[in-house]
Coordinates of C-alpha atoms in Angstrom, one line a residue:
X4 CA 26.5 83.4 90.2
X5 CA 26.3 82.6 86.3
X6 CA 29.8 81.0 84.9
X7 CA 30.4 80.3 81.6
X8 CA 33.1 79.4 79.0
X9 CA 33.5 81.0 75.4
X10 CA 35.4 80.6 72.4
X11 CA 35.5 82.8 69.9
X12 CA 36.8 82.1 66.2
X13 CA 39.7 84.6 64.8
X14 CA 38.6 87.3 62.8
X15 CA 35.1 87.2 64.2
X16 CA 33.4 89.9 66.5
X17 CA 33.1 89.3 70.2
X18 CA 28.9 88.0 71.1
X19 CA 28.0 91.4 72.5
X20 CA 24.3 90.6 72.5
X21 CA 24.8 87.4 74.7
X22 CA 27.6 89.4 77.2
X23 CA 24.6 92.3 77.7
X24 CA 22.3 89.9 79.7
X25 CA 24.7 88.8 82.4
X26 CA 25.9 92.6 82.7
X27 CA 23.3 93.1 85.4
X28 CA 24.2 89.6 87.2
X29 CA 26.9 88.0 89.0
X30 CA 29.2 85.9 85.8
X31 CA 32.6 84.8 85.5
X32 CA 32.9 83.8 81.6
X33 CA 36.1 82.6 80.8
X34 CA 37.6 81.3 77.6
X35 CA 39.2 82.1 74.3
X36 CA 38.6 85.2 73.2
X37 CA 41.3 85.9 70.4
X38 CA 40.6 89.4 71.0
X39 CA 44.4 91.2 71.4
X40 CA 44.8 95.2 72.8
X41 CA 47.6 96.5 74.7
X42 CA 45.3 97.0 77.7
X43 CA 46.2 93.2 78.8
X44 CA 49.7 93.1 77.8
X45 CA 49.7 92.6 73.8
X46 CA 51.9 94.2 71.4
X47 CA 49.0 95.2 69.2
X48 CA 45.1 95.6 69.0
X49 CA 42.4 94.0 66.5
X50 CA 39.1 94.4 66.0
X51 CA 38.0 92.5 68.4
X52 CA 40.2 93.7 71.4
X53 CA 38.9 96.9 70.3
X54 CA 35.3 96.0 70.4
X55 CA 35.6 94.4 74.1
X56 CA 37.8 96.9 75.1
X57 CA 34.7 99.8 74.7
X58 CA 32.0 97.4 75.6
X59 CA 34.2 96.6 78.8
X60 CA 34.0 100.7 79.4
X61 CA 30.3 100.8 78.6
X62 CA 29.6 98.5 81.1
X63 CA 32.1 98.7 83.7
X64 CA 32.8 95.2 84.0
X65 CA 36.6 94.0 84.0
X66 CA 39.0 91.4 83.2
X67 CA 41.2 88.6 84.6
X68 CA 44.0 88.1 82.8
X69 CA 47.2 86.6 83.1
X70 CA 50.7 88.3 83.1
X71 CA 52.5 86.3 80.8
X72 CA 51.1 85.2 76.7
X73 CA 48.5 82.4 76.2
X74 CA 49.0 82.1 72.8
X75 CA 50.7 79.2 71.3
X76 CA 51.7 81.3 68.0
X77 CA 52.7 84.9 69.5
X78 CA 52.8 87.1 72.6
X79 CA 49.1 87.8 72.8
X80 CA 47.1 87.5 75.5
X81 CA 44.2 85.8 74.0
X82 CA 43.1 83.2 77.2
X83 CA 41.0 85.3 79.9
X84 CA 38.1 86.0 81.5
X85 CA 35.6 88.6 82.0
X86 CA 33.5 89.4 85.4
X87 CA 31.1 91.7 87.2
X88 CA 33.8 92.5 89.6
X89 CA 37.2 91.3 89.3
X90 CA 38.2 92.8 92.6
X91 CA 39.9 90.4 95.5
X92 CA 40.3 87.8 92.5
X93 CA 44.2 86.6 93.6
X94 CA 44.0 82.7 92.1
X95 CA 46.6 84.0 89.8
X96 CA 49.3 85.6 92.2
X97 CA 48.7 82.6 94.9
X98 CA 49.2 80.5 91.8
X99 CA 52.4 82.1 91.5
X100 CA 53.6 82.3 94.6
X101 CA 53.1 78.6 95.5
X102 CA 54.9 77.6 91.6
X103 CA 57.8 80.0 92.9
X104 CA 58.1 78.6 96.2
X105 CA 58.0 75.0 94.8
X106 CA 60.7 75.8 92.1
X107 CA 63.1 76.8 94.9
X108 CA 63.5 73.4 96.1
X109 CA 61.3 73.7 98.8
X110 CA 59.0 70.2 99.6
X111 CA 55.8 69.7 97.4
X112 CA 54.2 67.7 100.0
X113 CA 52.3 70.5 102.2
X114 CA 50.1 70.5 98.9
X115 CA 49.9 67.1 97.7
X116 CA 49.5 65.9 101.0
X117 CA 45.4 65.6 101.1
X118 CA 45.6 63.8 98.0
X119 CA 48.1 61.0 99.1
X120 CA 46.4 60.9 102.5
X121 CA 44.9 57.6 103.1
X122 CA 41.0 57.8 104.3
X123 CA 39.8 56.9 107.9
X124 CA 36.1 56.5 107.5
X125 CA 34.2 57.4 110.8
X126 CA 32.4 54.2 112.4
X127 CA 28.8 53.1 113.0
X128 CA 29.6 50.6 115.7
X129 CA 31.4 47.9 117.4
X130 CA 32.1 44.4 116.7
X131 CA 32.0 42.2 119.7
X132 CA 31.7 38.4 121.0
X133 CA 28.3 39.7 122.0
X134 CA 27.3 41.3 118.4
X135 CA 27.6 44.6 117.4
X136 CA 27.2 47.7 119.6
X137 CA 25.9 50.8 118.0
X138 CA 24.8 52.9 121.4
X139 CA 27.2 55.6 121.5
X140 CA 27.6 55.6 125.6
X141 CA 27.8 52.0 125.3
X142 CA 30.8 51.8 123.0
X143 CA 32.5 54.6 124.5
X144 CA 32.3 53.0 127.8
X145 CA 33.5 50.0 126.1
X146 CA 36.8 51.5 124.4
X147 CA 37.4 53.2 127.6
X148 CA 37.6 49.9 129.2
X149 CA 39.9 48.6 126.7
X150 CA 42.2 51.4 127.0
X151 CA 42.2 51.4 130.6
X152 CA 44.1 48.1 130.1
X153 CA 46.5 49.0 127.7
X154 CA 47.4 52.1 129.4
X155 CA 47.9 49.9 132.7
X156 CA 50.9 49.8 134.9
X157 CA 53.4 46.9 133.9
X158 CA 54.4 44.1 135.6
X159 CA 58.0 44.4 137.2
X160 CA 60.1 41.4 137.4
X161 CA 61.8 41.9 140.7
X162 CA 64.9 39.7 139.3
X163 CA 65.4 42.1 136.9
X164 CA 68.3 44.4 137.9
X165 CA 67.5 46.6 135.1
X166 CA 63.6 46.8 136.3
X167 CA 65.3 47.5 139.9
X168 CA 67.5 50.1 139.1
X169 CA 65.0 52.4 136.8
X170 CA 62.4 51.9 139.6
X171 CA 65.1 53.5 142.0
X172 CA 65.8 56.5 139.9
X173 CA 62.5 56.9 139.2
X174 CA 61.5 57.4 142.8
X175 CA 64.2 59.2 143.9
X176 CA 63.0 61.5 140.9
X177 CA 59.6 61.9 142.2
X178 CA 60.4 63.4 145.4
X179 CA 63.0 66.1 144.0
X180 CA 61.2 69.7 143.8
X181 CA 60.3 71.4 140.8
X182 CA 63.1 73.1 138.8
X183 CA 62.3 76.7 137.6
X184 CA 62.7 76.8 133.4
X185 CA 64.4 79.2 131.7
X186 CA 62.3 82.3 130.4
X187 CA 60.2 81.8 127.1
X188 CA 60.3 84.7 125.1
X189 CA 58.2 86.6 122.9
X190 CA 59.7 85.3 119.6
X191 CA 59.5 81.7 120.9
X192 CA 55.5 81.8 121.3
X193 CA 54.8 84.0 118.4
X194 CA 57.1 81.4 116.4
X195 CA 55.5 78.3 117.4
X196 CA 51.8 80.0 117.7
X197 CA 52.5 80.3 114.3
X198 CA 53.4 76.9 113.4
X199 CA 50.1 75.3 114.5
X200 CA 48.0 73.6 112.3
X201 CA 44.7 75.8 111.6
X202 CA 42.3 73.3 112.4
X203 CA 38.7 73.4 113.6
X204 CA 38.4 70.5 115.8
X205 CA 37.7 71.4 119.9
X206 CA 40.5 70.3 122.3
X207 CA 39.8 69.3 125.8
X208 CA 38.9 73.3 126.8
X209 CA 36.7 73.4 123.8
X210 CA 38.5 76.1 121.8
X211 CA 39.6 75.1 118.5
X212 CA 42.9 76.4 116.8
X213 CA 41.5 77.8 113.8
X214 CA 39.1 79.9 116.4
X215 CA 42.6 80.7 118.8
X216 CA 44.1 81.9 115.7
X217 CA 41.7 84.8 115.2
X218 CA 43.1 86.6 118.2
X219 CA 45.2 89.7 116.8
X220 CA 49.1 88.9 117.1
X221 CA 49.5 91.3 120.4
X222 CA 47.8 88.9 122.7
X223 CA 50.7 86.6 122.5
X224 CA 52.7 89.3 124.8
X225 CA 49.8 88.2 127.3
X226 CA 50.3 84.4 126.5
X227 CA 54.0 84.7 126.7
X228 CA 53.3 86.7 130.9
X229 CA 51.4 83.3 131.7
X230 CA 53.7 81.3 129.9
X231 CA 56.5 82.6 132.2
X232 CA 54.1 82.1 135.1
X233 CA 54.1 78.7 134.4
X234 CA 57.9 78.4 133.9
X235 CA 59.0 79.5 137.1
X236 CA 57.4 77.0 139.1
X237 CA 58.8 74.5 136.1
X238 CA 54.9 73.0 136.3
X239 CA 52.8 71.6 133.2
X240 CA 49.3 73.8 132.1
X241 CA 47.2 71.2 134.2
X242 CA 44.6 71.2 131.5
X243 CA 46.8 70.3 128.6
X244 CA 47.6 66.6 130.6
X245 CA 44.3 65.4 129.8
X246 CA 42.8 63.9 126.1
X247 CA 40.1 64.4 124.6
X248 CA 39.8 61.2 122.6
X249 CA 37.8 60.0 119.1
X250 CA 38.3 57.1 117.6
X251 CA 38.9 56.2 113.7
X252 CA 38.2 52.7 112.1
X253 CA 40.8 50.8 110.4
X254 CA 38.7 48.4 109.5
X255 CA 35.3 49.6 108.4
X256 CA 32.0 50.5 109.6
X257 CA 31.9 48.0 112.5
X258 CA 35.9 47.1 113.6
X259 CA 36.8 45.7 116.7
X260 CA 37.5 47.7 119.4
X261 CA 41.6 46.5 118.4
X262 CA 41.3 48.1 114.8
X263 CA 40.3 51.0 116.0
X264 CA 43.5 54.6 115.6
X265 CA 42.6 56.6 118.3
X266 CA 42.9 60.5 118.0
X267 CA 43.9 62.9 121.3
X268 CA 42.6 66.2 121.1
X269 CA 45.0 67.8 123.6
X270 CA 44.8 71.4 124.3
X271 CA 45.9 74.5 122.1
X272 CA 47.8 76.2 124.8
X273 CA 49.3 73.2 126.1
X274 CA 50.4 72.0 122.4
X275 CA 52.3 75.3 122.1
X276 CA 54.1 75.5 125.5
X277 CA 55.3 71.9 124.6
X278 CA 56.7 73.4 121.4
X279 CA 58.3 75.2 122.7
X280 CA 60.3 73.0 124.9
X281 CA 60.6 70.6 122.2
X282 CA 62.6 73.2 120.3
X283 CA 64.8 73.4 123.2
X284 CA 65.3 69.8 123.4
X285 CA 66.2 69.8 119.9
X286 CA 68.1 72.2 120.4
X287 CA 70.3 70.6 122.9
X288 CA 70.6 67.6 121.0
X289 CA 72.3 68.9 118.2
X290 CA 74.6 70.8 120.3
X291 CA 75.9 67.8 122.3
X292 CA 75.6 65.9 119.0
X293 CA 72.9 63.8 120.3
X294 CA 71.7 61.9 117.5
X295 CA 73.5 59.3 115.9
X296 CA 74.2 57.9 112.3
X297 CA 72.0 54.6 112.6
X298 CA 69.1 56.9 113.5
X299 CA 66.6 59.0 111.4
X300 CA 63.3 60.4 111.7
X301 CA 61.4 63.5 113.1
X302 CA 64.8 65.7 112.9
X303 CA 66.0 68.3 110.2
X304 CA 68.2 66.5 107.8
X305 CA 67.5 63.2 109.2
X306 CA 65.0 61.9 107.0
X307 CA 62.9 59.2 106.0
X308 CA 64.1 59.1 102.9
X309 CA 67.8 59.1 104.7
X310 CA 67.2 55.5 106.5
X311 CA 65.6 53.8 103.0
X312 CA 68.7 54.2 100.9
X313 CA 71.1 53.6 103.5
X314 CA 69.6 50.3 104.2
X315 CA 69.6 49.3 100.5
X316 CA 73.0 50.7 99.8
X317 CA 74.5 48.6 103.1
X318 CA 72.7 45.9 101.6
X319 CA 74.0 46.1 98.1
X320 CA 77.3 47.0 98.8
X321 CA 77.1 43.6 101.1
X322 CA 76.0 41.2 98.6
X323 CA 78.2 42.4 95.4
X324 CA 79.6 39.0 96.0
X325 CA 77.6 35.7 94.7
X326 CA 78.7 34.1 98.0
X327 CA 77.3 36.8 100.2
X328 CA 74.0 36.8 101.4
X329 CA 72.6 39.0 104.0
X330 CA 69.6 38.9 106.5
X331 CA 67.7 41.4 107.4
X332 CA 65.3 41.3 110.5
X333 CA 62.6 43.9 110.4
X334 CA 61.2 44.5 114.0
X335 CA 58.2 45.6 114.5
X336 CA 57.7 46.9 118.2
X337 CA 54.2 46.3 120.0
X338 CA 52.3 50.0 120.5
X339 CA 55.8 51.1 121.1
X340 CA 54.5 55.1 121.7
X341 CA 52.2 53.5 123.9
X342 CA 54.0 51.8 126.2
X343 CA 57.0 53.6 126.5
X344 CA 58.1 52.7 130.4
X345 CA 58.3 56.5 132.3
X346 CA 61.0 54.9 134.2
X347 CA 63.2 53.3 131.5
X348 CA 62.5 56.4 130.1
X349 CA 63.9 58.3 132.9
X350 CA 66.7 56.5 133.4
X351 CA 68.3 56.7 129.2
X352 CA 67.9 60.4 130.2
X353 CA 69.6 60.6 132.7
X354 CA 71.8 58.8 131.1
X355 CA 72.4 60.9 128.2
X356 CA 72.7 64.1 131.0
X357 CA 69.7 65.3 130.0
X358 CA 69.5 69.4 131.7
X359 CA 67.5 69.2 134.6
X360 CA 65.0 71.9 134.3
X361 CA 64.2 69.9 130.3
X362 CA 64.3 66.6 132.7
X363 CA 61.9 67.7 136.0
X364 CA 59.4 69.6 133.4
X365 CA 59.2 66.1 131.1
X366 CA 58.5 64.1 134.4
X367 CA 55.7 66.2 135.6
X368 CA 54.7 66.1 131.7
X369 CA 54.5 62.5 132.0
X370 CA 52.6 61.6 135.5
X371 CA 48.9 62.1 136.1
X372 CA 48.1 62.0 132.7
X373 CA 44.2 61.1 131.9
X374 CA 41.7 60.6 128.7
X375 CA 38.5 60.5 128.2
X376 CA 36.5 58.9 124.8
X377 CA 34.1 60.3 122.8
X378 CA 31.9 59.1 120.6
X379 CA 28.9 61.2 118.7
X380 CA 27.6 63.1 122.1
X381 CA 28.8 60.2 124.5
X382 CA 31.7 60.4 126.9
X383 CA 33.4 58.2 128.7
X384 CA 34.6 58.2 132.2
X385 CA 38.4 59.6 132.6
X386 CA 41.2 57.1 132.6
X387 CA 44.3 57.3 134.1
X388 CA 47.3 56.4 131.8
X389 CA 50.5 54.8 133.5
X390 CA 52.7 54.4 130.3
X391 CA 53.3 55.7 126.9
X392 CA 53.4 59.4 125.6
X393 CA 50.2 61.5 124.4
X394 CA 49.0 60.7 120.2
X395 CA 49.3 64.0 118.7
X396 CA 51.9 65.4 120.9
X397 CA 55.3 66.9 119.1
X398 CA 57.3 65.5 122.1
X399 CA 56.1 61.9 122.0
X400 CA 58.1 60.9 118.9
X401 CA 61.4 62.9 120.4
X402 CA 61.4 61.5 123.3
X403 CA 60.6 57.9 121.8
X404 CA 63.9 58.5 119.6
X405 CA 65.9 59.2 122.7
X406 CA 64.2 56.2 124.7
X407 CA 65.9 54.0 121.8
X408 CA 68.9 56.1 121.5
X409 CA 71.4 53.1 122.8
X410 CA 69.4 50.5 121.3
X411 CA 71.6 50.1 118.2
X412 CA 74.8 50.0 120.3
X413 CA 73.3 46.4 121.8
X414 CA 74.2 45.0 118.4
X415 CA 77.9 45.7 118.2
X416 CA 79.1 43.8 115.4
X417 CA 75.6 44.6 113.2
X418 CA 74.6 46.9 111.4
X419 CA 71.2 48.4 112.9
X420 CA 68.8 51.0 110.8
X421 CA 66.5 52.5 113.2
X422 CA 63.4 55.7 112.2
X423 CA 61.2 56.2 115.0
X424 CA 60.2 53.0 116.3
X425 CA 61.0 50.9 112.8
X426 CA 64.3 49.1 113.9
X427 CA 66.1 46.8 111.1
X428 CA 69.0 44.3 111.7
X429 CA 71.3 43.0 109.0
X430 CA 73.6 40.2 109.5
X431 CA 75.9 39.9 106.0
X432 CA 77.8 37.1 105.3
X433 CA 81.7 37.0 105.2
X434 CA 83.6 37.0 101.3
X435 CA 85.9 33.7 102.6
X436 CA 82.6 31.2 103.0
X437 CA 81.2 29.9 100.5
X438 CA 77.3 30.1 100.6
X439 CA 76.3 27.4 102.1
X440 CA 78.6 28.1 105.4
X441 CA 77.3 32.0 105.3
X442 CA 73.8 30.6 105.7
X443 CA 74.4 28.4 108.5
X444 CA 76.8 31.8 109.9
X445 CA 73.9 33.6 109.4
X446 CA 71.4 31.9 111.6
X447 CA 74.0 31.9 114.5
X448 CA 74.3 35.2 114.7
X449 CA 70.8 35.9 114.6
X450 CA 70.3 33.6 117.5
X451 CA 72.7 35.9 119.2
X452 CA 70.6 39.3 117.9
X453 CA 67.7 37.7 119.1
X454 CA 68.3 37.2 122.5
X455 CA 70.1 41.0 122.7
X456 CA 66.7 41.8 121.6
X457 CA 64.9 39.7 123.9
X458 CA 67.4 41.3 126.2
X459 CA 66.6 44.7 126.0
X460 CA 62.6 44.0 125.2
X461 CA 62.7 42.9 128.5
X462 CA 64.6 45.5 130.1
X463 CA 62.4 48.5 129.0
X464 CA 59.2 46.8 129.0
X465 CA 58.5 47.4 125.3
X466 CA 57.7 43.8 123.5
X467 CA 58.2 42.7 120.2
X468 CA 55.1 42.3 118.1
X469 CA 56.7 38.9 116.5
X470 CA 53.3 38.4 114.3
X471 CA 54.7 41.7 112.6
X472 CA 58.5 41.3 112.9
X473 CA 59.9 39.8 109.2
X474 CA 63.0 38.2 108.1
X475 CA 64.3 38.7 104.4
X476 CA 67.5 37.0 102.7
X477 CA 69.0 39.1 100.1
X478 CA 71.0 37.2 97.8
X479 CA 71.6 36.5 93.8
X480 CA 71.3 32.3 94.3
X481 CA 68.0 30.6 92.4
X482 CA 67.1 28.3 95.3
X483 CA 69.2 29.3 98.5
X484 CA 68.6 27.6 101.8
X485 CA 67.0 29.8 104.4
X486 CA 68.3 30.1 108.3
X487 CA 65.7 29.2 111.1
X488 CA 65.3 32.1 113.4
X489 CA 63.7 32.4 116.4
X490 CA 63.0 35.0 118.7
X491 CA 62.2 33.5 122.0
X492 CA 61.1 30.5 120.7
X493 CA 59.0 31.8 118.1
X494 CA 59.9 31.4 114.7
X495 CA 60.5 34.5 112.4
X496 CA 58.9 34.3 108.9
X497 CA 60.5 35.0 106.1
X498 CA 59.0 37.2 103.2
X499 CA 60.3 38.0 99.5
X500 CA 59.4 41.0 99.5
X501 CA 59.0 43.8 102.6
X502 CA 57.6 47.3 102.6
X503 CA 59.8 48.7 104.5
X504 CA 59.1 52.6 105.5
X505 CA 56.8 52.7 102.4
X506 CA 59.0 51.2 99.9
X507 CA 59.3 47.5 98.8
X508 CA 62.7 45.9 99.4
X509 CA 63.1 42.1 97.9
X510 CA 65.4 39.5 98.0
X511 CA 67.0 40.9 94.8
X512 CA 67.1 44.2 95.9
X513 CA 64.9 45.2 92.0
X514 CA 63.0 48.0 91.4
X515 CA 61.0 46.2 88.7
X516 CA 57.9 46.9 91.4
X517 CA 57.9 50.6 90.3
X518 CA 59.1 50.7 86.6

C-alpha cells in the first residue's frame, strides 16, 4: 500500500501526471488540495475541483472527505484525501461518534486509559538467597511454594471470643444444604456477556473471550438453560473455582518472588455467572441502603474521586482555626483481598441479613478454591487457597467492601474515610485548646484509635502493614510539635506529604504540587 501526503498551491492545477502511476496500485494520498466543487460539500467549483473531479471519473478512484469545512478562510472543503477504494473507510464516523459520546458527559477514561496505564514488564527470572533462577519449572514451582503459604489457613487464638464465635457460624454454615437461586434470565446473560472485556488471553478451559465472543448472540438462550441448571442446585461452575495464574514484575527483570503482581485467569463462563450475581448483590445493597457515607469505591456514584475531596474538605473545614491541628492516620492493610478470613467474612454477612440463596452460593464460591502458576510453558502443581477472594474476580472487591462495612463504626467519635481497602483516620483538634494542648489531645486519642484498630485487626485476621501505614499533621504553625503514635508498640512515621488514592495531600493542604 503506497501513502502519501500532497499540497498543492492555490490557483495551480492538480499533479495529474504523478496521481496516474499509483492509479493501478493500492495509495491513500492525503493532503491539501485547494481544489473546491460541490461534489464534497462546497458552495462553488474552481479549476482545480474541476480538474480532479473528471480525472476522479476517468479513473474511478474516490475520495475521503470530511463533512464539515477545512478551510480556515471559507466553507470549502479543501483538506482530503484520495484512494483506490474508499469503501469500509469509517475513521471519520467512529471519530464522531466517540467526540459525541465524549461531549455528553460521559467518562474519557475507556480511551485514555492505555495511555495512563502503568507498564508491567514480563520477567526473565528470580532473585533468590541462592542466585537467580531462570528455569521456568523451577520458578513456577518456586512461586507456587510461596503462595501456598500466603494462601494458608490462619492461626486461631482460642481466647479470642470473636475467633470463637465466627468459627461457630462458620461451621454450622457448612453443613446447611444448598439453597436453589432465583432464575437468571435471558436479558441478564446477554447483558453481562456483553460487558466483558474482549481480551485474548486463555482462562483455565483454554477459551479466550475475544474467541467466546464470536459465537452469534442466540447461543446465549443455550448459556442462559445451563445457567439455570446450575441455579437450581444453588452450586458454583466447578471449573471457574480454579486460577490459572501468571506472574508480572514489579520490580524488573529479576524481582523477588515478593515483588512479583500475580494475574488469575479465571474462566469466561464462570466470570459471567458471577456477574451476574454481583448485580444482584448490588442490587440488594442499594435497596436496603447498604452502603454508607464514610465509604466509596467500586459502586455507581460512589467514587474515587468522592473519598479524595471529602477527606480534604473535613480536613480544611477542621483546621480554619490557627489553633486546630488534625491528624490523619493512613492505614495501609497487609494483602487485605488476600487474606480476607471466609469466616469473619461469613459472620458481617450474616450480620448485615444478607439473603440466603446470595449467602449459600458465596460460601460454596469461596471453599475449595485452587491455582496453579504458569510461567512460559511451565506449570505448577495446584494449590489450595484457605483465605482471600480470586484477583480478577468482580465479587472480590464487593465483598471486601461489605467485609469492612462496620469497620468505621469502631471509631465512634472519628471521622473515618474508607475506598476499598484504603482506610484513613482523622483525629482534629478542639477550638478551646490552644495548640500545644491539641497536640498532646491528639496523641491520646490516637492511642485510643490504635488499639480499636489493633482491636479489630485482630478480630478478622487482617493485619496492618505498619511499614506502609503513615501519619500526617495538618496545620498552619512553622515548627509544630508532633504526637508519638504507636500502633502496638510500633511507632507510626510521620510524612509531609502522602499520596493518598493518587493525589498528594500535605501538611498545608496546597496544591502548589500540580500548578
Amino acid at each position: 500500500m503506497q501513502l502519501g501526503a500532497v499540497y498543492i498551491p492555490p490557483g495551480k492545477p492538480i499533479p495529474q501526471d504523478i496521481f496516474d502511476t499509483y492509479v493501478d496500485k493500492s495509495f491513500y494520498i492525503f493532503g491539501d488540495y485547494n481544489a473546491k466543487h460541490t461534489d464534497w460539500l462546497c458552495t462553488n467549483n474552481n479549476a482545480s475541483g474541476v480538474q480532479l473531479r473528471n480525472w476522479l471519473d476517468n479513473t474511478g478512484c474516490e475520495m475521503i472527505y470530511p463533512n464539515q469545512p477545512t478551510s480556515k478562510r471559507s466553507t470549502a472543503v479543501i483538506d482530503f484525501g484520495i484512494t483506490h477504494n474508499a469503501d469500509g473507510w469509517k475513521a471519520e464516523e467512529k471519530i464522531e461518534k466517540r467526540n459525541s459520546f465524549i461531549s455528553q458527559g460521559n467518562n474519557i477514561w475507556k480511551y485514555v486509559h492505555s495511555t495512563f496505564h502503568p507498564y508491567a514488564p514480563s520477567f526473565k527470572g528470580l532473585t533468590t538467597n541462592n542466585g537467580i533462577i531462570k528455569d521456568h519449572q523451577i520458578i513456577a514451582d518456586t512461586l507456587a511454594n510461596y503462595y501456598e503459604k500466603h494462601f494458608e489457613t490462619p492461626i486461631i487464638d482460642p481466647n479470642n471470643i470473636s475467633h470463637i464465635d465466627a468459627m461457630k457460624e462458620y461451621d454450622v454454615f457448612t453443613k446447611q444444604p444448598n439453597i436453589p437461586l432465583e432464575k437468571i434470565t435471558l436479558i441478564e446473560v446477554e447483558k453481562n456477556w456483553k460487558r466483558a472485556q474482549k481480551k485474548k488471553s486463555t482462562d483455565t478451559e483454554g477459551l479466550s473471550a475475544f474467541l467466546l465472543h464470536q459465537i452469534p448472540l442466540e447461543y446465549l438462550q443455550i448459556i442462559t438453560v445451563a445457567f439455570n441448571k446450575i441455579a437450581e442446585t444453588g452450586e458454583v461452575l466447578r471449573s471457574s473455582k480454579h486460577a490459572k495464574t501468571i506472574c508480572l514484575s514489579k520490580d524488573g527483570m529479576y524481582p523477588e518472588v515478593n515483588k512479583l503482581r500475580p494475574i488469575s485467569l479465571l474462566s469466561n463462563f464462570g466470570k459471567c455467572f458471577e456477574r451476574i450475581i454481583h448485580g444482584r448483590i448490588l442490587k440488594w445493597c442499594r435497596e436496603n441502603d447498604i452502603f454508607i457515607d464514610e465509604q466509596s469505591g467500586f459502586t455507581a456514584e460512589r467514587r474515587l474521586q468522592t473519598r479524595i475531596l471529602s477527606l480534604v474538605e473535613d480536613l480544611r473545614l477542621a483546621t480554619a482555626a490557627n489553633n486546630r491541628p488534625s491528624l490523619v492516620i493512613f492505614v495501609d492493610f497487609m494483602s487485605a483481598f488476600d487474606r480476607m478470613w471466609h469466616p469473619a467474612l461469613l459472620k458481617t454477612l450474616l450480620k448485615l441479613e444478607f439473603p440466603p440463596p446470595l449467602l449459600r452460593w458465596i460460601f460454596s464460591w469461596l471453599n475449595g478454591r485452587t491455582m496453579s502458576i504458569h510461567v512460559g510453558n511451565a506449570v505448577s502443581r495446584v494449590i489450595k487457597l484457605f483465605v482471600g477472594t480470586p484477583q480478577g474476580s468482580v465479587l472480590a472487591a464487593t465483598l471486601f467492601r461489605l467485609h469492612v462495612h462496620f469497620l468505621p463504626s469502631y471509631f465512634m467519635n472519628l471521622v473515618c474515610h474508607l475506598f476499598a481497602d484504603d482506610l484513613a483516620i482523622i483525629i482534629s483538634g478542639a477550638l478551646e485548646n490552644t495548640f500545644s494542648k491539641n497536640i498532646t489531645e491528639l496523641e491520646r486519642q490516637a492511642e485510643i484509635a490504635m488499639r480499636i484498630l489493633a482491636k479489630y485487626a485482630d478480630d478478622n485476621l487482617l493485619p496492618v502493614n505498619i511499614n506502609k501505614t503513615k501519619a500526617l499533621l495538618v496545620h498552619d504553625v512553622v515548627a509544630p510539635p508532633y504526637p508519638k503514635i504507636k500502633y502496638k508498640e510500633l511507632p507510626i512515621e510521620f510524612v509531609k506529604r502522602f499520596k493518598y488514592l493518587g493525589v498528594d495531600i500535605t501538611t498545608k493542604l496546597g496544591w502548589g504540587i500540580y500548578i
